[in-house]
Amino acid sequence: MTGKSKKEELAQKRSAQILEAAARVFALKGYHAATTKEIAAEANVAEGTIYNYFRSKRELLLSMISDFADESLQLAMTRPSSKSDKEFLTTLLKDRFTLIDQNMNLVRVILREMMLDDNLRYFFFEQVLSKLSSQLGDLLKTRMEEGVFRNLDAVIAVHAMMGSFLGFILLGLDRKRHRLPPEELASQLADFFLNGLRLRSGEEPT
Amino acid sequence: MTGKSKKEELAQKRSAQILEAAARVFALKGYHAATTKEIAAEANVAEGTIYNYFRSKRELLLSMISDFADESLQLAMTRPSSKSDKEFLTTLLKDRFTLIDQNMNLVRVILREMMLDDNLRYFFFEQVLSKLSSQLGDLLKTRMEEGVFRNLDAVIAVHAMMGSFLGFILLGLDRKRHRLPPEELASQLADFFLNGLRLRSGEEPT
Amino acid sequence: MTGKSKKEELAQKRSAQILEAAARVFALKGYHAATTKEIAAEANVAEGTIYNYFRSKRELLLSMISDFADESLQLAMTRPSSKSDKEFLTTLLKDRFTLIDQNMNLVRVILREMMLDDNLRYFFFEQVLSKLSSQLGDLLKTRMEEGVFRNLDAVIAVHAMMGSFLGFILLGLDRKRHRLPPEELASQLADFFLNGLRLRSGEEPT
Amino acid sequence: MTGKSKKEELAQKRSAQILEAAARVFALKGYHAATTKEIAAEANVAEGTIYNYFRSKRELLLSMISDFADESLQLAMTRPSSKSDKEFLTTLLKDRFTLIDQNMNLVRVILREMMLDDNLRYFFFEQVLSKLSSQLGDLLKTRMEEGVFRNLDAVIAVHAMMGSFLGFILLGLDRKRHRLPPEELASQLADFFLNGLRLRSGEEPT
DNA sequence: AATGAATGAGCTTTCATTCAT
DNA sequence: AATGAATGAAAGCTCATTCAT
């Protein structure tokens, strides 16, 4: 049923090997500055071999992004079972931050190219971020209807949260910059989004 | 008394003319893909003329960024007189969003190159964003001490707000994407940050 | 046993093919005025191919010179077995003139660039000419000690001979200019150096 | 009678000012690498001004060389009154070496360009060196006929002396390289040419 | 299937020369 | 007469891609 012939397996392996090498080089130098020569060397493969598996240098990038999108979507499927809002939000954010953390190099590249390529940006926003967006949106809608959340402009609220998320990724681009562990970050962010800055009446200042 | 000679004026004009053309081409294609030939054509100038005013293509970019940073810093000087927190935050954000809006092409370019160039990113974060960051931080610290704001992790809160800000810029990259007017956006964001998502006791749901 | 693979042989051949083409173009136009486009055309190769074998146009020149220096040094090893002074000197000069003659194009280029590039001139004087210089110096010293040669300023004498040698190369730069065969030239020069202009007492005027 | 108007004088002065600046820059960088911008700066003149006095950068060089040739020819007119051969030769060489010494920068440039430009080389050999050559040739011929000099191949002997002369110029190219004063050099060379290396019978070894 | 030598379009940059002021 | 801003041709070099082996 699976039916992967040995050849196909080998091809898969070779393809992954090249893709990983490309990711490393892209991350280090950026898409434009990376050369196929370097990628080939990093993959321990001849330059021509790349073109047996990918039509062009650009396809190398697109293939990487596509793979990442798939992984991201898979994550979206397993939406957290809604316990408390705090837990829900925390888990949602934590999972994303973890995914990002584990694919930081790739994310670097994607972010860079997203800025340039309209199609790529559209793809990323719609295919990857929209799932997060809609999950946040659903939460907001439900809770507003239940009278638990204030009646805010949902679009703005979602974008603020998404943006905050994106911003943290941007700020985390530097390897050196101190970054919090995903769980901690997610928890604090969830609290911030839910409760805002202002002290609530009847709440302890500290 | 300031004594700008005609020549100096002309040089200034030419320089600006080239810089603006470069910004347009960079915005459209990105720094790397933009060619000096295109920039020259866009500026209605010979290719060589560019090099009478800028040492290299790279300097063209750096000059653009430096100008923007100056403008941004000037903005930072005129910090809003603190009336209510809401007004303070709204004004702070509105001014930034307006500046960004008016320099969208440039911001596009800067964001792109920031991803690639460590120095550029450092420069942008430290020179441009850190002012916003410290102003937000000051507000938080003061209000927390006064017992008006909750005792949050200030770093996370500031980064969340900054990130949200950055995120909105990213989301606004597309010309087509519907974007709210800066004042509206700033006001709603300020409210969101201050009050969070949850309904406050004694508050009307709607 | 030496084990030159086919690939290595081919690379060697290509390298030589490009080098020879470059020598021809350099000789005709000079290093500066020669273009990589021309060299490529002369070598029946694409322009990019040059850069698969040499890092830069400059390296093309340096490689040529280095090869010539090697050949020249090999010649220096086989110093003539000292029979009579006349024979010694004649052979010494003849071998050099022959080497020069066979590499006239290259010598043209080297002489030209030597004038401009201090490093190159130093290299040529020290690596190539100093061997000739020291061999002449040794001869002088020995013979002066034996009382066969007059007690001249050895430095001046050597430089006069070396200079004369260089001068003949310069004078021979033109293809059209009538040039004597190396043996003849060497023999007459040796005689001139040994005996000077003046008739010796007891010598026949003719 | 001379009738130099003030304007002509000024033009002459300006022309010389540019020429001298050009000589300095050419000497330092070589003809090719020297830029008109540099020359203009060195002459305290605008770039365009150069072209009011010289048709092209090349003409700047040719004009310099022509001036030098004139000076050289003037020298040739005042041939030394023939006392002894030694004195004659010494004076001849000394005058040339002095001229060269005083125009070393220019000579550097001429030598460089001579290598590249056939016309220039022809011009230099025929117009400048041929006078020296013919004067040496005349001496040889006369003395051979008188039976004072050996019956050598005059062409070779002259070329050897000329070449030696050229060689000393080449060797003197480096500013750092130790160079003898012209009188000393001329005297020793004259002795070398006249008497050769070999001790003459009845001569003291020392 | 893997190779890597060969390709050549296209890049940034330089600089002698022109010409309106 | 003097200027120097503007020009644009042409240079060296890079690198994604092809294809014969």
PDB file of N, CA and C in Angstrom, chain C residues 18-81:
ATOM      1  N   ILE C  18      44.101  29.042 -22.272  1.00  0.00           N
ATOM      2  CA  ILE C  18      43.699  30.393 -21.868  1.00  0.00           C
ATOM      3  C   ILE C  18      44.923  31.268 -21.639  1.00  0.00           C
ATOM      4  N   LEU C  19      45.907  30.683 -20.982  1.00  0.00           N
ATOM      5  CA  LEU C  19      47.130  31.420 -20.685  1.00  0.00           C
ATOM      6  C   LEU C  19      47.810  31.903 -21.963  1.00  0.00           C
ATOM      7  N   GLU C  20      47.846  31.031 -22.939  1.00  0.00           N
ATOM      8  CA  GLU C  20      48.501  31.398 -24.199  1.00  0.00           C
ATOM      9  C   GLU C  20      47.727  32.492 -24.924  1.00  0.00           C
ATOM     10  N   ALA C  21      46.426  32.358 -24.902  1.00  0.00           N
ATOM     11  CA  ALA C  21      45.597  33.391 -25.526  1.00  0.00           C
ATOM     12  C   ALA C  21      45.819  34.732 -24.832  1.00  0.00           C
ATOM     13  N   ALA C  22      45.844  34.669 -23.512  1.00  0.00           N
ATOM     14  CA  ALA C  22      46.051  35.900 -22.733  1.00  0.00           C
ATOM     15  C   ALA C  22      47.399  36.525 -23.074  1.00  0.00           C
ATOM     16  N   ALA C  23      48.418  35.680 -23.186  1.00  0.00           N
ATOM     17  CA  ALA C  23      49.754  36.189 -23.511  1.00  0.00           C
ATOM     18  C   ALA C  23      49.727  36.933 -24.841  1.00  0.00           C
ATOM     19  N   ARG C  24      49.034  36.347 -25.808  1.00  0.00           N
ATOM     20  CA  ARG C  24      48.967  36.992 -27.125  1.00  0.00           C
ATOM     21  C   ARG C  24      48.266  38.348 -27.035  1.00  0.00           C
ATOM     22  N   VAL C  25      47.134  38.367 -26.342  1.00  0.00           N
ATOM     23  CA  VAL C  25      46.373  39.620 -26.268  1.00  0.00           C
ATOM     24  C   VAL C  25      47.122  40.661 -25.436  1.00  0.00           C
ATOM     25  N   PHE C  26      47.689  40.210 -24.327  1.00  0.00           N
ATOM     26  CA  PHE C  26      48.466  41.125 -23.485  1.00  0.00           C
ATOM     27  C   PHE C  26      49.618  41.734 -24.289  1.00  0.00           C
ATOM     28  N   ALA C  27      50.280  40.879 -25.051  1.00  0.00           N
ATOM     29  CA  ALA C  27      51.442  41.340 -25.810  1.00  0.00           C
ATOM     30  C   ALA C  27      51.032  42.385 -26.835  1.00  0.00           C
ATOM     31  N   LEU C  28      49.870  42.179 -27.390  1.00  0.00           N
ATOM     32  CA  LEU C  28      49.399  43.074 -28.454  1.00  0.00           C
ATOM     33  C   LEU C  28      48.916  44.405 -27.909  1.00  0.00           C
ATOM     34  N   LYS C  29      48.215  44.348 -26.788  1.00  0.00           N
ATOM     35  CA  LYS C  29      47.539  45.553 -26.314  1.00  0.00           C
ATOM     36  C   LYS C  29      48.035  46.051 -24.957  1.00  0.00           C
ATOM     37  N   GLY C  30      48.789  45.224 -24.304  1.00  0.00           N
ATOM     38  CA  GLY C  30      49.158  45.572 -22.939  1.00  0.00           C
ATOM     39  C   GLY C  30      48.111  45.038 -21.988  1.00  0.00           C
ATOM     40  N   TYR C  31      48.523  44.874 -20.769  1.00  0.00           N
ATOM     41  CA  TYR C  31      47.639  44.264 -19.780  1.00  0.00           C
ATOM     42  C   TYR C  31      46.349  45.056 -19.589  1.00  0.00           C
ATOM     43  N   HIS C  32      46.492  46.342 -19.402  1.00  0.00           N
ATOM     44  CA  HIS C  32      45.318  47.165 -19.094  1.00  0.00           C
ATOM     45  C   HIS C  32      44.313  47.188 -20.233  1.00  0.00           C
ATOM     46  N   ALA C  33      44.817  47.390 -21.416  1.00  0.00           N
ATOM     47  CA  ALA C  33      43.924  47.551 -22.568  1.00  0.00           C
ATOM     48  C   ALA C  33      43.323  46.231 -23.031  1.00  0.00           C
ATOM     49  N   ALA C  34      43.936  45.143 -22.633  1.00  0.00           N
ATOM     50  CA  ALA C  34      43.377  43.842 -23.008  1.00  0.00           C
ATOM     51  C   ALA C  34      42.094  43.600 -22.221  1.00  0.00           C
ATOM     52  N   THR C  35      41.088  43.085 -22.872  1.00  0.00           N
ATOM     53  CA  THR C  35      39.832  42.811 -22.169  1.00  0.00           C
ATOM     54  C   THR C  35      39.624  41.306 -22.042  1.00  0.00           C
ATOM     55  N   THR C  36      38.934  40.934 -21.006  1.00  0.00           N
ATOM     56  CA  THR C  36      38.651  39.510 -20.801  1.00  0.00           C
ATOM     57  C   THR C  36      37.819  38.960 -21.962  1.00  0.00           C
ATOM     58  N   LYS C  37      37.020  39.819 -22.523  1.00  0.00           N
ATOM     59  CA  LYS C  37      36.219  39.424 -23.678  1.00  0.00           C
ATOM     60  C   LYS C  37      37.123  38.986 -24.829  1.00  0.00           C
ATOM     61  N   GLU C  38      38.142  39.813 -25.077  1.00  0.00           N
ATOM     62  CA  GLU C  38      39.091  39.502 -26.148  1.00  0.00           C
ATOM     63  C   GLU C  38      39.852  38.220 -25.862  1.00  0.00           C
ATOM     64  N   ILE C  39      40.308  38.092 -24.647  1.00  0.00           N
ATOM     65  CA  ILE C  39      41.079  36.905 -24.277  1.00  0.00           C
ATOM     66  C   ILE C  39      40.240  35.658 -24.475  1.00  0.00           C
ATOM     67  N   ALA C  40      38.987  35.751 -24.027  1.00  0.00           N
ATOM     68  CA  ALA C  40      38.084  34.610 -24.179  1.00  0.00           C
ATOM     69  C   ALA C  40      37.917  34.258 -25.653  1.00  0.00           C
ATOM     70  N   ALA C  41      37.709  35.274 -26.465  1.00  0.00           N
ATOM     71  CA  ALA C  41      37.533  35.045 -27.901  1.00  0.00           C
ATOM     72  C   ALA C  41      38.786  34.404 -28.492  1.00  0.00           C
ATOM     73  N   GLU C  42      39.933  34.929 -28.114  1.00  0.00           N
ATOM     74  CA  GLU C  42      41.214  34.418 -28.629  1.00  0.00           C
ATOM     75  C   GLU C  42      41.421  32.962 -28.202  1.00  0.00           C
ATOM     76  N   ALA C  43      40.898  32.623 -27.029  1.00  0.00           N
ATOM     77  CA  ALA C  43      41.072  31.252 -26.517  1.00  0.00           C
ATOM     78  C   ALA C  43      39.937  30.337 -26.956  1.00  0.00           C
ATOM     79  N   ASN C  44      38.996  30.889 -27.716  1.00  0.00           N
ATOM     80  CA  ASN C  44      37.815  30.120 -28.121  1.00  0.00           C
ATOM     81  C   ASN C  44      37.080  29.528 -26.925  1.00  0.00           C
ATOM     82  N   VAL C  45      36.818  30.373 -26.013  1.00  0.00           N
ATOM     83  CA  VAL C  45      36.228  29.959 -24.749  1.00  0.00           C
ATOM     84  C   VAL C  45      35.238  31.045 -24.334  1.00  0.00           C
ATOM     85  N   ALA C  46      34.249  30.707 -23.528  1.00  0.00           N
ATOM     86  CA  ALA C  46      33.352  31.745 -23.017  1.00  0.00           C
ATOM     87  C   ALA C  46      34.069  32.550 -21.941  1.00  0.00           C
ATOM     88  N   GLU C  47      33.611  33.754 -21.771  1.00  0.00           N
ATOM     89  CA  GLU C  47      34.285  34.634 -20.824  1.00  0.00           C
ATOM     90  C   GLU C  47      34.304  34.016 -19.419  1.00  0.00           C
ATOM     91  N   GLY C  48      33.206  33.435 -19.057  1.00  0.00           N
ATOM     92  CA  GLY C  48      33.114  32.854 -17.722  1.00  0.00           C
ATOM     93  C   GLY C  48      34.105  31.730 -17.496  1.00  0.00           C
ATOM     94  N   THR C  49      34.445  31.039 -18.560  1.00  0.00           N
ATOM     95  CA  THR C  49      35.358  29.902 -18.436  1.00  0.00           C
ATOM     96  C   THR C  49      36.714  30.336 -17.883  1.00  0.00           C
ATOM     97  N   ILE C  50      37.136  31.514 -18.274  1.00  0.00           N
ATOM     98  CA  ILE C  50      38.405  32.029 -17.752  1.00  0.00           C
ATOM     99  C   ILE C  50      38.406  31.968 -16.226  1.00  0.00           C
ATOM    100  N   TYR C  51      37.286  32.329 -15.664  1.00  0.00           N
ATOM    101  CA  TYR C  51      37.196  32.434 -14.210  1.00  0.00           C
ATOM    102  C   TYR C  51      37.011  31.086 -13.527  1.00  0.00           C
ATOM    103  N   ASN C  52      36.852  30.030 -14.315  1.00  0.00           N
ATOM    104  CA  ASN C  52      36.890  28.687 -13.738  1.00  0.00           C
ATOM    105  C   ASN C  52      38.331  28.239 -13.530  1.00  0.00           C
ATOM    106  N   TYR C  53      39.247  28.934 -14.178  1.00  0.00           N
ATOM    107  CA  TYR C  53      40.644  28.523 -14.095  1.00  0.00           C
ATOM    108  C   TYR C  53      41.542  29.556 -13.425  1.00  0.00           C
ATOM    109  N   PHE C  54      41.099  30.804 -13.483  1.00  0.00           N
ATOM    110  CA  PHE C  54      41.895  31.852 -12.856  1.00  0.00           C
ATOM    111  C   PHE C  54      40.972  32.768 -12.075  1.00  0.00           C
ATOM    112  N   ARG C  55      41.428  33.211 -10.938  1.00  0.00           N
ATOM    113  CA  ARG C  55      40.571  33.961 -10.056  1.00  0.00           C
ATOM    114  C   ARG C  55      40.268  35.360 -10.606  1.00  0.00           C
ATOM    115  N   SER C  56      41.199  35.892 -11.330  1.00  0.00           N
ATOM    116  CA  SER C  56      41.003  37.246 -11.837  1.00  0.00           C
ATOM    117  C   SER C  56      41.904  37.472 -13.042  1.00  0.00           C
ATOM    118  N   LYS C  57      41.677  38.561 -13.707  1.00  0.00           N
ATOM    119  CA  LYS C  57      42.510  38.918 -14.844  1.00  0.00           C
ATOM    120  C   LYS C  57      43.961  39.075 -14.376  1.00  0.00           C
ATOM    121  N   ARG C  58      44.113  39.668 -13.204  1.00  0.00           N
ATOM    122  CA  ARG C  58      45.456  39.878 -12.667  1.00  0.00           C
ATOM    123  C   ARG C  58      46.177  38.545 -12.457  1.00  0.00           C
ATOM    124  N   GLU C  59      45.433  37.563 -11.952  1.00  0.00           N
ATOM    125  CA  GLU C  59      46.050  36.262 -11.692  1.00  0.00           C
ATOM    126  C   GLU C  59      46.517  35.606 -12.982  1.00  0.00           C
ATOM    127  N   LEU C  60      45.835  35.908 -14.045  1.00  0.00           N
ATOM    128  CA  LEU C  60      46.236  35.428 -15.362  1.00  0.00           C
ATOM    129  C   LEU C  60      47.658  35.896 -15.645  1.00  0.00           C
ATOM    130  N   LEU C  61      47.880  37.159 -15.384  1.00  0.00           N
ATOM    131  CA  LEU C  61      49.206  37.741 -15.606  1.00  0.00           C
ATOM    132  C   LEU C  61      50.241  37.132 -14.663  1.00  0.00           C
ATOM    133  N   LEU C  62      49.881  37.069 -13.396  1.00  0.00           N
ATOM    134  CA  LEU C  62      50.829  36.563 -12.405  1.00  0.00           C
ATOM    135  C   LEU C  62      51.190  35.107 -12.670  1.00  0.00           C
ATOM    136  N   SER C  63      50.206  34.362 -13.107  1.00  0.00           N
ATOM    137  CA  SER C  63      50.451  32.957 -13.411  1.00  0.00           C
ATOM    138  C   SER C  63      51.449  32.825 -14.559  1.00  0.00           C
ATOM    139  N   MET C  64      51.268  33.666 -15.568  1.00  0.00           N
ATOM    140  CA  MET C  64      52.190  33.677 -16.695  1.00  0.00           C
ATOM    141  C   MET C  64      53.613  33.971 -16.235  1.00  0.00           C
ATOM    142  N   ILE C  65      53.719  34.982 -15.421  1.00  0.00           N
ATOM    143  CA  ILE C  65      55.030  35.408 -14.965  1.00  0.00           C
ATOM    144  C   ILE C  65      55.683  34.338 -14.100  1.00  0.00           C
ATOM    145  N   SER C  66      54.871  33.749 -13.250  1.00  0.00           N
ATOM    146  CA  SER C  66      55.386  32.712 -12.359  1.00  0.00           C
ATOM    147  C   SER C  66      55.948  31.538 -13.163  1.00  0.00           C
ATOM    148  N   ASP C  67      55.219  31.136 -14.190  1.00  0.00           N
ATOM    149  CA  ASP C  67      55.691  30.055 -15.048  1.00  0.00           C
ATOM    150  C   ASP C  67      57.037  30.404 -15.686  1.00  0.00           C
ATOM    151  N   PHE C  68      57.115  31.637 -16.156  1.00  0.00           N
ATOM    152  CA  PHE C  68      58.346  32.074 -16.811  1.00  0.00           C
ATOM    153  C   PHE C  68      59.512  32.111 -15.830  1.00  0.00           C
ATOM    154  N   ALA C  69      59.214  32.561 -14.619  1.00  0.00           N
ATOM    155  CA  ALA C  69      60.250  32.618 -13.598  1.00  0.00           C
ATOM    156  C   ALA C  69      60.774  31.207 -13.305  1.00  0.00           C
ATOM    157  N   ASP C  70      59.868  30.255 -13.232  1.00  0.00           N
ATOM    158  CA  ASP C  70      60.278  28.875 -12.983  1.00  0.00           C
ATOM    159  C   ASP C  70      61.235  28.381 -14.063  1.00  0.00           C
ATOM    160  N   GLU C  71      60.849  28.648 -15.296  1.00  0.00           N
ATOM    161  CA  GLU C  71      61.674  28.213 -16.417  1.00  0.00           C
ATOM    162  C   GLU C  71      63.049  28.868 -16.343  1.00  0.00           C
ATOM    163  N   SER C  72      63.011  30.147 -15.983  1.00  0.00           N
ATOM    164  CA  SER C  72      64.249  30.911 -15.900  1.00  0.00           C
ATOM    165  C   SER C  72      65.159  30.368 -14.798  1.00  0.00           C
ATOM    166  N   LEU C  73      64.546  30.007 -13.689  1.00  0.00           N
ATOM    167  CA  LEU C  73      65.338  29.486 -12.575  1.00  0.00           C
ATOM    168  C   LEU C  73      65.949  28.141 -12.914  1.00  0.00           C
ATOM    169  N   GLN C  74      65.182  27.333 -13.638  1.00  0.00           N
ATOM    170  CA  GLN C  74      65.711  26.040 -14.070  1.00  0.00           C
ATOM    171  C   GLN C  74      66.953  26.229 -14.914  1.00  0.00           C
ATOM    172  N   LEU C  75      66.895  27.230 -15.754  1.00  0.00           N
ATOM    173  CA  LEU C  75      68.039  27.552 -16.599  1.00  0.00           C
ATOM    174  C   LEU C  75      69.247  27.927 -15.743  1.00  0.00           C
ATOM    175  N   ALA C  76      68.968  28.663 -14.676  1.00  0.00           N
ATOM    176  CA  ALA C  76      70.042  29.140 -13.821  1.00  0.00           C
ATOM    177  C   ALA C  76      70.774  27.979 -13.142  1.00  0.00           C
ATOM    178  N   MET C  77      70.028  26.899 -12.911  1.00  0.00           N
ATOM    179  CA  MET C  77      70.624  25.737 -12.250  1.00  0.00           C
ATOM    180  C   MET C  77      71.757  25.165 -13.089  1.00  0.00           C
ATOM    181  N   THR C  78      71.505  25.070 -14.372  1.00  0.00           N
ATOM    182  CA  THR C  78      72.490  24.450 -15.257  1.00  0.00           C
ATOM    183  C   THR C  78      73.533  25.483 -15.681  1.00  0.00           C
ATOM    184  N   ARG C  79      74.298  25.937 -14.703  1.00  0.00           N
ATOM    185  CA  ARG C  79      75.293  26.958 -15.060  1.00  0.00           C
ATOM    186  C   ARG C  79      76.363  26.319 -15.937  1.00  0.00           C
ATOM    187  N   PRO C  80      76.851  27.034 -16.875  1.00  0.00           N
ATOM    188  CA  PRO C  80      77.832  26.503 -17.828  1.00  0.00           C
ATOM    189  C   PRO C  80      79.100  26.053 -17.108  1.00  0.00           C
ATOM    190  N   SER C  81      79.590  24.908 -17.523  1.00  0.00           N
ATOM    191  CA  SER C  81      80.857  24.432 -16.955  1.00  0.00           C
ATOM    192  C   SER C  81      81.941  25.402 -17.407  1.00  0.00           C
TER     193      SER C  81
END
